[in-house]
mmCIF file of C-alpha atoms and ligand atoms in Angstrom:
data_model
loop_
_atom_site.group_PDB
_atom_site.id
_atom_site.type_symbol
_atom_site.label_atom_id
_atom_site.label_comp_id
_atom_site.label_asym_id
_atom_site.label_seq_id
_atom_site.Cartn_x
_atom_site.Cartn_y
_atom_site.Cartn_z
ATOM 1 C CA MET A 291 71.550 107.729 163.689
ATOM 2 C CA ALA A 292 70.329 105.917 160.568
ATOM 3 C CA SER A 293 72.832 105.823 157.751
ATOM 4 C CA PRO A 294 72.007 106.464 154.076
ATOM 5 C CA ARG A 295 70.976 103.522 151.921
ATOM 6 C CA PHE A 296 72.824 104.917 148.937
ATOM 7 C CA LYS A 297 76.307 106.312 148.476
ATOM 8 C CA ARG A 298 75.731 108.040 145.135
ATOM 9 C CA VAL A 299 72.301 109.001 143.836
ATOM 10 C CA LEU A 300 71.021 110.490 140.642
ATOM 11 C CA LEU A 301 68.184 112.827 141.529
ATOM 12 C CA LYS A 302 65.787 113.594 138.668
ATOM 13 C CA VAL A 303 63.739 116.688 139.369
ATOM 14 C CA GLY A 304 61.058 117.714 136.889
ATOM 15 C CA GLY A 305 60.785 121.368 135.940
ATOM 16 C CA GLU A 306 57.353 121.458 137.584
ATOM 17 C CA SER A 307 59.029 121.246 140.983
ATOM 18 C CA LEU A 308 60.367 124.750 140.406
ATOM 19 C CA LEU A 309 56.980 126.290 139.616
ATOM 20 C CA GLY A 310 55.829 126.920 143.188
ATOM 21 C CA ASP A 311 52.457 128.627 142.874
ATOM 22 C CA ARG A 312 53.141 129.855 139.351
ATOM 23 C CA GLU A 313 51.866 128.367 136.134
ATOM 24 C CA TYR A 314 55.016 129.062 134.203
ATOM 25 C CA GLY A 315 58.659 129.778 134.927
ATOM 26 C CA ILE A 316 60.764 129.653 138.040
ATOM 27 C CA SER A 317 59.716 130.415 141.607
ATOM 28 C CA PRO A 318 62.835 131.315 143.628
ATOM 29 C CA MET A 319 61.110 129.973 146.759
ATOM 30 C CA ALA A 320 60.407 126.604 145.165
ATOM 31 C CA VAL A 321 63.993 126.453 143.902
ATOM 32 C CA MET A 322 65.271 127.127 147.424
ATOM 33 C CA ASP A 323 63.013 124.416 148.826
ATOM 34 C CA VAL A 324 64.417 121.840 146.398
ATOM 35 C CA ALA A 325 67.960 123.050 147.146
ATOM 36 C CA LYS A 326 67.383 122.651 150.913
ATOM 37 C CA GLN A 327 66.251 119.083 150.421
ATOM 38 C CA ILE A 328 69.368 118.376 148.376
ATOM 39 C CA LYS A 329 71.515 119.938 151.111
ATOM 40 C CA ASP A 330 69.866 117.579 153.619
ATOM 41 C CA ILE A 331 71.214 114.527 151.824
ATOM 42 C CA TYR A 332 74.494 116.187 150.902
ATOM 43 C CA ASP A 333 75.029 116.725 154.645
ATOM 44 C CA LEU A 334 74.532 112.990 155.180
ATOM 45 C CA GLY A 335 77.556 112.413 152.932
ATOM 46 C CA VAL A 336 75.560 111.241 149.904
ATOM 47 C CA GLN A 337 77.065 112.094 146.509
ATOM 48 C CA VAL A 338 74.440 113.803 144.358
ATOM 49 C CA VAL A 339 74.072 114.028 140.598
ATOM 50 C CA LEU A 340 71.142 116.274 139.774
ATOM 51 C CA VAL A 341 69.312 116.076 136.454
ATOM 52 C CA ILE A 342 66.808 118.847 136.029
ATOM 53 C CA GLY A 343 63.929 118.939 133.533
ATOM 54 C CA GLY A 344 62.513 121.944 131.739
ATOM 55 C CA GLY A 345 58.759 121.391 131.731
ATOM 56 C CA ASN A 346 58.108 124.571 133.750
ATOM 57 C CA ILE A 347 59.402 126.579 130.798
ATOM 58 C CA PHE A 348 59.215 124.622 127.566
ATOM 59 C CA ARG A 349 58.568 121.095 126.348
ATOM 60 C CA GLY A 350 59.396 119.989 122.822
ATOM 61 C CA ILE A 351 56.067 118.241 122.340
ATOM 62 C CA SER A 352 54.062 121.405 123.081
ATOM 63 C CA GLY A 353 56.263 123.365 120.699
ATOM 64 C CA GLU A 354 55.622 120.800 117.986
ATOM 65 C CA LYS A 355 51.876 121.083 118.557
ATOM 66 C CA GLY A 356 52.232 124.822 117.984
ATOM 67 C CA GLY A 357 53.921 124.182 114.633
ATOM 68 C CA ILE A 358 57.617 124.309 115.534
ATOM 69 C CA ASP A 359 59.827 121.614 114.010
ATOM 70 C CA ARG A 360 60.119 118.871 116.635
ATOM 71 C CA ALA A 361 63.900 118.777 116.799
ATOM 72 C CA THR A 362 64.095 122.565 117.090
ATOM 73 C CA ALA A 363 61.438 122.521 119.806
ATOM 74 C CA ASP A 364 63.398 119.855 121.674
ATOM 75 C CA TYR A 365 66.546 121.961 121.577
ATOM 76 C CA MET A 366 64.463 124.808 123.013
ATOM 77 C CA GLY A 367 63.358 122.450 125.777
ATOM 78 C CA MET A 368 66.977 121.559 126.486
ATOM 79 C CA LEU A 369 67.809 125.271 126.785
ATOM 80 C CA ALA A 370 65.021 125.553 129.366
ATOM 81 C CA THR A 371 66.770 122.929 131.502
ATOM 82 C CA VAL A 372 69.924 125.064 131.466
ATOM 83 C CA MET A 373 68.012 127.973 133.016
ATOM 84 C CA ASN A 374 66.689 125.671 135.723
ATOM 85 C CA ALA A 375 70.162 124.275 136.346
ATOM 86 C CA LEU A 376 71.553 127.768 136.898
ATOM 87 C CA ALA A 377 68.720 128.615 139.294
ATOM 88 C CA LEU A 378 69.396 125.482 141.341
ATOM 89 C CA GLN A 379 73.134 126.044 141.286
ATOM 90 C CA ASP A 380 72.622 129.531 142.668
ATOM 91 C CA ALA A 381 70.335 128.293 145.455
ATOM 92 C CA LEU A 382 72.654 125.423 146.415
ATOM 93 C CA GLU A 383 75.672 127.692 146.592
ATOM 94 C CA LYS A 384 73.725 130.139 148.781
ATOM 95 C CA LEU A 385 73.358 127.180 151.141
ATOM 96 C CA SER A 386 77.142 126.643 150.951
ATOM 97 C CA VAL A 387 76.838 123.425 148.956
ATOM 98 C CA PRO A 388 79.672 123.283 146.396
ATOM 99 C CA THR A 389 78.414 122.538 142.884
ATOM 100 C CA ARG A 390 79.462 122.219 139.283
ATOM 101 C CA ALA A 391 77.001 122.583 136.441
ATOM 102 C CA GLN A 392 77.693 120.634 133.268
ATOM 103 C CA SER A 393 75.651 120.883 130.108
ATOM 104 C CA ALA A 394 75.200 118.347 127.322
ATOM 105 C CA LEU A 395 74.882 121.315 124.931
ATOM 106 C CA THR A 396 78.116 123.250 125.157
ATOM 107 C CA MET A 397 77.692 126.697 126.653
ATOM 108 C CA PRO A 398 81.036 127.413 128.280
ATOM 109 C CA ALA A 399 80.039 130.848 129.522
ATOM 110 C CA VAL A 400 77.514 129.357 131.921
ATOM 111 C CA ALA A 401 78.351 125.691 132.459
ATOM 112 C CA GLU A 402 81.148 123.219 131.889
ATOM 113 C CA PRO A 403 80.611 120.869 128.972
ATOM 114 C CA PHE A 404 79.505 117.428 130.123
ATOM 115 C CA VAL A 405 82.668 115.358 130.509
ATOM 116 C CA ARG A 406 82.042 112.064 132.267
ATOM 117 C CA ARG A 407 85.428 111.745 133.930
ATOM 118 C CA ARG A 408 85.312 115.330 135.171
ATOM 119 C CA ALA A 409 81.840 114.754 136.584
ATOM 120 C CA LEU A 410 83.158 111.700 138.454
ATOM 121 C CA ARG A 411 86.034 113.747 139.824
ATOM 122 C CA HIS A 412 83.660 116.487 141.025
ATOM 123 C CA LEU A 413 81.621 113.867 142.869
ATOM 124 C CA GLU A 414 84.727 112.461 144.524
ATOM 125 C CA LYS A 415 85.650 115.973 145.613
ATOM 126 C CA GLY A 416 82.287 116.406 147.293
ATOM 127 C CA ARG A 417 80.577 118.627 144.736
ATOM 128 C CA VAL A 418 76.977 118.283 143.692
ATOM 129 C CA VAL A 419 77.008 117.807 139.920
ATOM 130 C CA ILE A 420 74.105 119.491 138.127
ATOM 131 C CA LEU A 421 73.527 118.127 134.646
ATOM 132 C CA ALA A 422 71.669 120.309 132.169
ATOM 133 C CA ALA A 423 70.360 119.736 128.635
ATOM 134 C CA GLY A 424 69.495 116.079 129.207
ATOM 135 C CA THR A 425 71.219 113.890 126.661
ATOM 136 C CA GLY A 426 71.962 116.777 124.302
ATOM 137 C CA VAL A 427 69.906 115.175 121.533
ATOM 138 C CA PRO A 428 66.256 115.675 120.548
ATOM 139 C CA TYR A 429 63.342 113.214 120.591
ATOM 140 C CA VAL A 430 63.978 112.103 124.151
ATOM 141 C CA THR A 431 63.373 113.683 127.540
ATOM 142 C CA THR A 432 65.384 114.353 130.647
ATOM 143 C CA ASP A 433 64.207 111.011 132.080
ATOM 144 C CA THR A 434 66.335 109.287 129.468
ATOM 145 C CA GLY A 435 69.162 111.674 130.316
ATOM 146 C CA ALA A 436 68.737 110.711 133.973
ATOM 147 C CA ALA A 437 68.885 106.967 133.225
ATOM 148 C CA LEU A 438 71.945 107.352 130.993
ATOM 149 C CA HIS A 439 73.843 109.583 133.391
ATOM 150 C CA ALA A 440 73.003 107.352 136.375
ATOM 151 C CA LEU A 441 74.540 104.423 134.532
ATOM 152 C CA GLU A 442 77.662 106.101 133.263
ATOM 153 C CA LEU A 443 78.332 107.850 136.587
ATOM 154 C CA HIS A 444 77.809 104.608 138.525
ATOM 155 C CA CYS A 445 74.987 105.872 140.698
ATOM 156 C CA ASP A 446 73.272 103.417 143.053
ATOM 157 C CA VAL A 447 69.772 104.543 142.188
ATOM 158 C CA VAL A 448 67.699 106.992 140.141
ATOM 159 C CA MET A 449 65.568 108.986 142.549
ATOM 160 C CA LYS A 450 62.645 110.186 140.492
ATOM 161 C CA ALA A 451 60.765 113.039 142.141
ATOM 162 C CA THR A 452 57.060 113.048 141.248
ATOM 163 C CA LYS A 453 53.847 114.707 142.383
ATOM 164 C CA VAL A 454 52.544 111.478 143.932
ATOM 165 C CA ASP A 455 54.366 109.734 146.774
ATOM 166 C CA GLY A 456 54.961 106.500 144.885
ATOM 167 C CA VAL A 457 53.139 104.097 142.594
ATOM 168 C CA TYR A 458 49.574 103.081 143.536
ATOM 169 C CA ASP A 459 47.355 100.227 142.394
ATOM 170 C CA LYS A 460 44.739 102.815 141.408
ATOM 171 C CA ASN A 461 44.542 106.590 141.271
ATOM 172 C CA PRO A 462 44.866 107.764 144.911
ATOM 173 C CA ALA A 463 43.182 111.077 144.058
ATOM 174 C CA LYS A 464 40.022 109.207 143.059
ATOM 175 C CA HIS A 465 40.086 106.079 145.254
ATOM 176 C CA LYS A 466 40.412 106.255 149.017
ATOM 177 C CA ASP A 467 41.396 102.593 149.230
ATOM 178 C CA ALA A 468 44.245 102.951 146.727
ATOM 179 C CA LYS A 469 47.334 101.113 147.970
ATOM 180 C CA ARG A 470 50.894 102.231 147.467
ATOM 181 C CA PHE A 471 53.350 99.626 146.256
ATOM 182 C CA LYS A 472 56.463 99.590 148.441
ATOM 183 C CA THR A 473 58.356 97.767 145.735
ATOM 184 C CA LEU A 474 57.727 96.819 142.124
ATOM 185 C CA LYS A 475 59.596 94.871 139.511
ATOM 186 C CA PHE A 476 60.508 96.605 136.268
ATOM 187 C CA MET A 477 58.413 94.149 134.301
ATOM 188 C CA ASP A 478 55.284 95.064 136.299
ATOM 189 C CA VAL A 479 55.825 98.726 135.488
ATOM 190 C CA LEU A 480 56.521 98.186 131.792
ATOM 191 C CA LYS A 481 53.582 95.787 131.365
ATOM 192 C CA ASP A 482 50.972 98.030 133.010
ATOM 193 C CA GLU A 483 50.174 101.036 130.860
ATOM 194 C CA ASN A 484 48.425 102.729 133.804
ATOM 195 C CA ILE A 485 51.699 102.968 135.676
ATOM 196 C CA ALA A 486 53.831 105.863 134.523
ATOM 197 C CA VAL A 487 57.071 106.114 136.486
ATOM 198 C CA MET A 488 59.367 107.491 133.816
ATOM 199 C CA ASP A 489 59.367 107.389 130.038
ATOM 200 C CA ASN A 490 59.343 103.828 128.785
ATOM 201 C CA SER A 491 62.698 104.270 127.082
ATOM 202 C CA ALA A 492 64.265 105.417 130.359
ATOM 203 C CA MET A 493 62.612 102.558 132.271
ATOM 204 C CA ALA A 494 63.766 100.002 129.720
ATOM 205 C CA MET A 495 67.313 101.311 129.982
ATOM 206 C CA CYS A 496 67.222 101.050 133.783
ATOM 207 C CA MET A 497 65.778 97.529 133.603
ATOM 208 C CA GLU A 498 68.324 96.290 131.100
ATOM 209 C CA ASN A 499 71.167 97.551 133.233
ATOM 210 C CA LYS A 500 69.673 96.764 136.653
ATOM 211 C CA MET A 501 69.584 100.405 137.776
ATOM 212 C CA PRO A 502 66.926 100.718 140.510
ATOM 213 C CA VAL A 503 64.459 103.616 140.453
ATOM 214 C CA MET A 504 62.977 105.138 143.593
ATOM 215 C CA VAL A 505 59.772 107.088 142.988
ATOM 216 C CA PHE A 506 58.939 109.587 145.719
ATOM 217 C CA GLU A 507 57.287 112.940 146.286
ATOM 218 C CA LEU A 508 59.545 115.959 146.540
ATOM 219 C CA PHE A 509 56.841 118.504 147.358
ATOM 220 C CA LYS A 510 56.776 117.395 151.012
ATOM 221 C CA SER A 511 59.816 118.835 152.716
ATOM 222 C CA GLY A 512 62.108 116.214 154.179
ATOM 223 C CA ASN A 513 60.952 113.439 151.855
ATOM 224 C CA LEU A 514 64.186 113.155 149.921
ATOM 225 C CA LYS A 515 66.136 112.615 153.147
ATOM 226 C CA LYS A 516 63.583 110.068 154.349
ATOM 227 C CA ALA A 517 63.810 108.161 151.081
ATOM 228 C CA VAL A 518 67.607 108.122 151.250
ATOM 229 C CA LEU A 519 67.497 106.924 154.851
ATOM 230 C CA GLY A 520 65.233 104.041 153.844
ATOM 231 C CA GLU A 521 62.031 105.189 155.542
ATOM 232 C CA ASP A 522 58.812 103.732 154.231
ATOM 233 C CA ILE A 523 57.927 106.283 151.595
ATOM 234 C CA GLY A 524 57.718 106.070 147.824
ATOM 235 C CA THR A 525 58.024 103.001 145.629
ATOM 236 C CA TYR A 526 61.232 101.191 144.856
ATOM 237 C CA VAL A 527 61.395 99.692 141.356
ATOM 238 C CA ALA A 528 64.139 97.160 140.709
ATOM 239 C CA THR A 529 64.953 93.791 139.178
ATOM 240 C CA ASP A 530 65.579 92.077 142.472
ATOM 241 C CA VAL A 531 63.502 94.003 145.001
ATOM 242 C CA GLU A 532 63.794 91.407 147.780
ATOM 243 C CA SER A 533 67.554 91.552 148.157
ATOM 244 C CA VAL A 534 67.684 95.319 147.905
ATOM 245 C CA LEU A 535 65.263 95.874 150.754
ATOM 246 C CA ALA A 536 66.627 93.089 152.931
HETATM 247 N N1 UDP B 298 64.843 117.387 125.782
HETATM 248 C C1 UDP B 298 65.442 116.775 124.696
HETATM 249 N N2 UDP B 298 66.460 115.876 124.903
HETATM 250 C C2 UDP B 298 66.889 115.533 126.147
HETATM 251 C C3 UDP B 298 66.259 116.135 127.256
HETATM 252 C C4 UDP B 298 65.250 117.057 127.052
HETATM 253 O O1 UDP B 298 65.076 117.018 123.566
HETATM 254 O O2 UDP B 298 67.800 114.708 126.282
HETATM 255 C C5 UDP B 298 63.818 118.424 125.573
HETATM 256 C C6 UDP B 298 62.431 117.868 125.316
HETATM 257 O O3 UDP B 298 61.797 118.720 124.394
HETATM 258 C C7 UDP B 298 61.762 118.001 126.664
HETATM 259 C C8 UDP B 298 62.354 119.282 127.202
HETATM 260 O O4 UDP B 298 63.712 119.240 126.746
HETATM 261 O O5 UDP B 298 60.375 118.113 126.559
HETATM 262 C C9 UDP B 298 62.303 119.455 128.690
HETATM 263 O O6 UDP B 298 62.630 118.262 129.354
HETATM 264 P P1 UDP B 298 61.532 117.343 130.082
HETATM 265 O O7 UDP B 298 60.253 117.351 129.316
HETATM 266 O O8 UDP B 298 62.162 116.021 130.325
HETATM 267 O O9 UDP B 298 61.342 118.123 131.442
HETATM 268 P P2 UDP B 298 60.510 117.698 132.758
HETATM 269 O O10 UDP B 298 59.245 117.040 132.314
HETATM 270 O O11 UDP B 298 61.383 116.754 133.518
HETATM 271 O O12 UDP B 298 60.325 118.992 133.477
#
C-alpha cells in the first residue's frame, strides 16, 4: 500500500466547504463530508492540524462594506471560525477521531486557548488539532493563520483546499484546453496576479520559510487522501519543486 508523503500536515479549509447546498451557514452533511476526508488521512497515521475559515458565516471585508469598523468586523469573522471549528470537532468525534480545539481568541468554555507547545503535544498523542480564530488579530485572514501555524507547528506542508483542483494556466471553467500545473515555484505564483492560491501575505510567508503549499479540491470525496498519498492531483507550490517530487 502507498505510504503518505507527509507526516504532519496543516489542512486549511475555507468556510465555503461547510456550506453544502446552502448560501449561508453550516450544512451538517457538508461538515460530515469534510470530517470523513480528514478521518481518511488520520487513519493513514498522518498528524493533522486543521485551520478553518469563516467565510460561510461572516467575512470582515463584507462587514466593512456594510459600515462596520474593519477591526470589529474582523473579530466577528474570527468568531465565525469558532462556530465552524466546533461543528467540525463534533463531526470528527462522531467518527471516533480524537480532537482538541484551540482558539486564538480565548474562549475557555468552548475551546482551549492556543498554546503552541500544547498543540504539539496533542499532535504527538494522535489528536487532530483544530485551530480557530486564525491569528487572533484583525486585518488578516485564516490563510495567514494557516501559514503561521504550519510554520510554528513544524508541519510538512500547507494543504489548501479550494474549489478548483489546482492551479491552471487559464480559467478551466472558460477554456477547455486549460492545463493544470503539477508544480509551481512560489515566485511564479507571486508574480502572476491571475494566480490566486492564498493571500499574498500568506504565500510570502510560506516562500520565505520554504513551507510548501499543496492546492487541491476538497469537494470531491477522497481527494485529500489522494493528495496525501502523492497521486497526481492538485498543484504543489514550493521553492524546490524538483527535489520534493523526486
Ligand atoms: N480573520 C481575522 N484574522 C485572522 C483570521 C480571520 O481578522 O487571523 C477574520 C477576517 O475578517 C476574515 C474572517 O475572519 O474575513 C473569516 O476568515 P476567512 O475570510 O479567512 O475565511 P475563509 O475565506 O477561509 O472561509
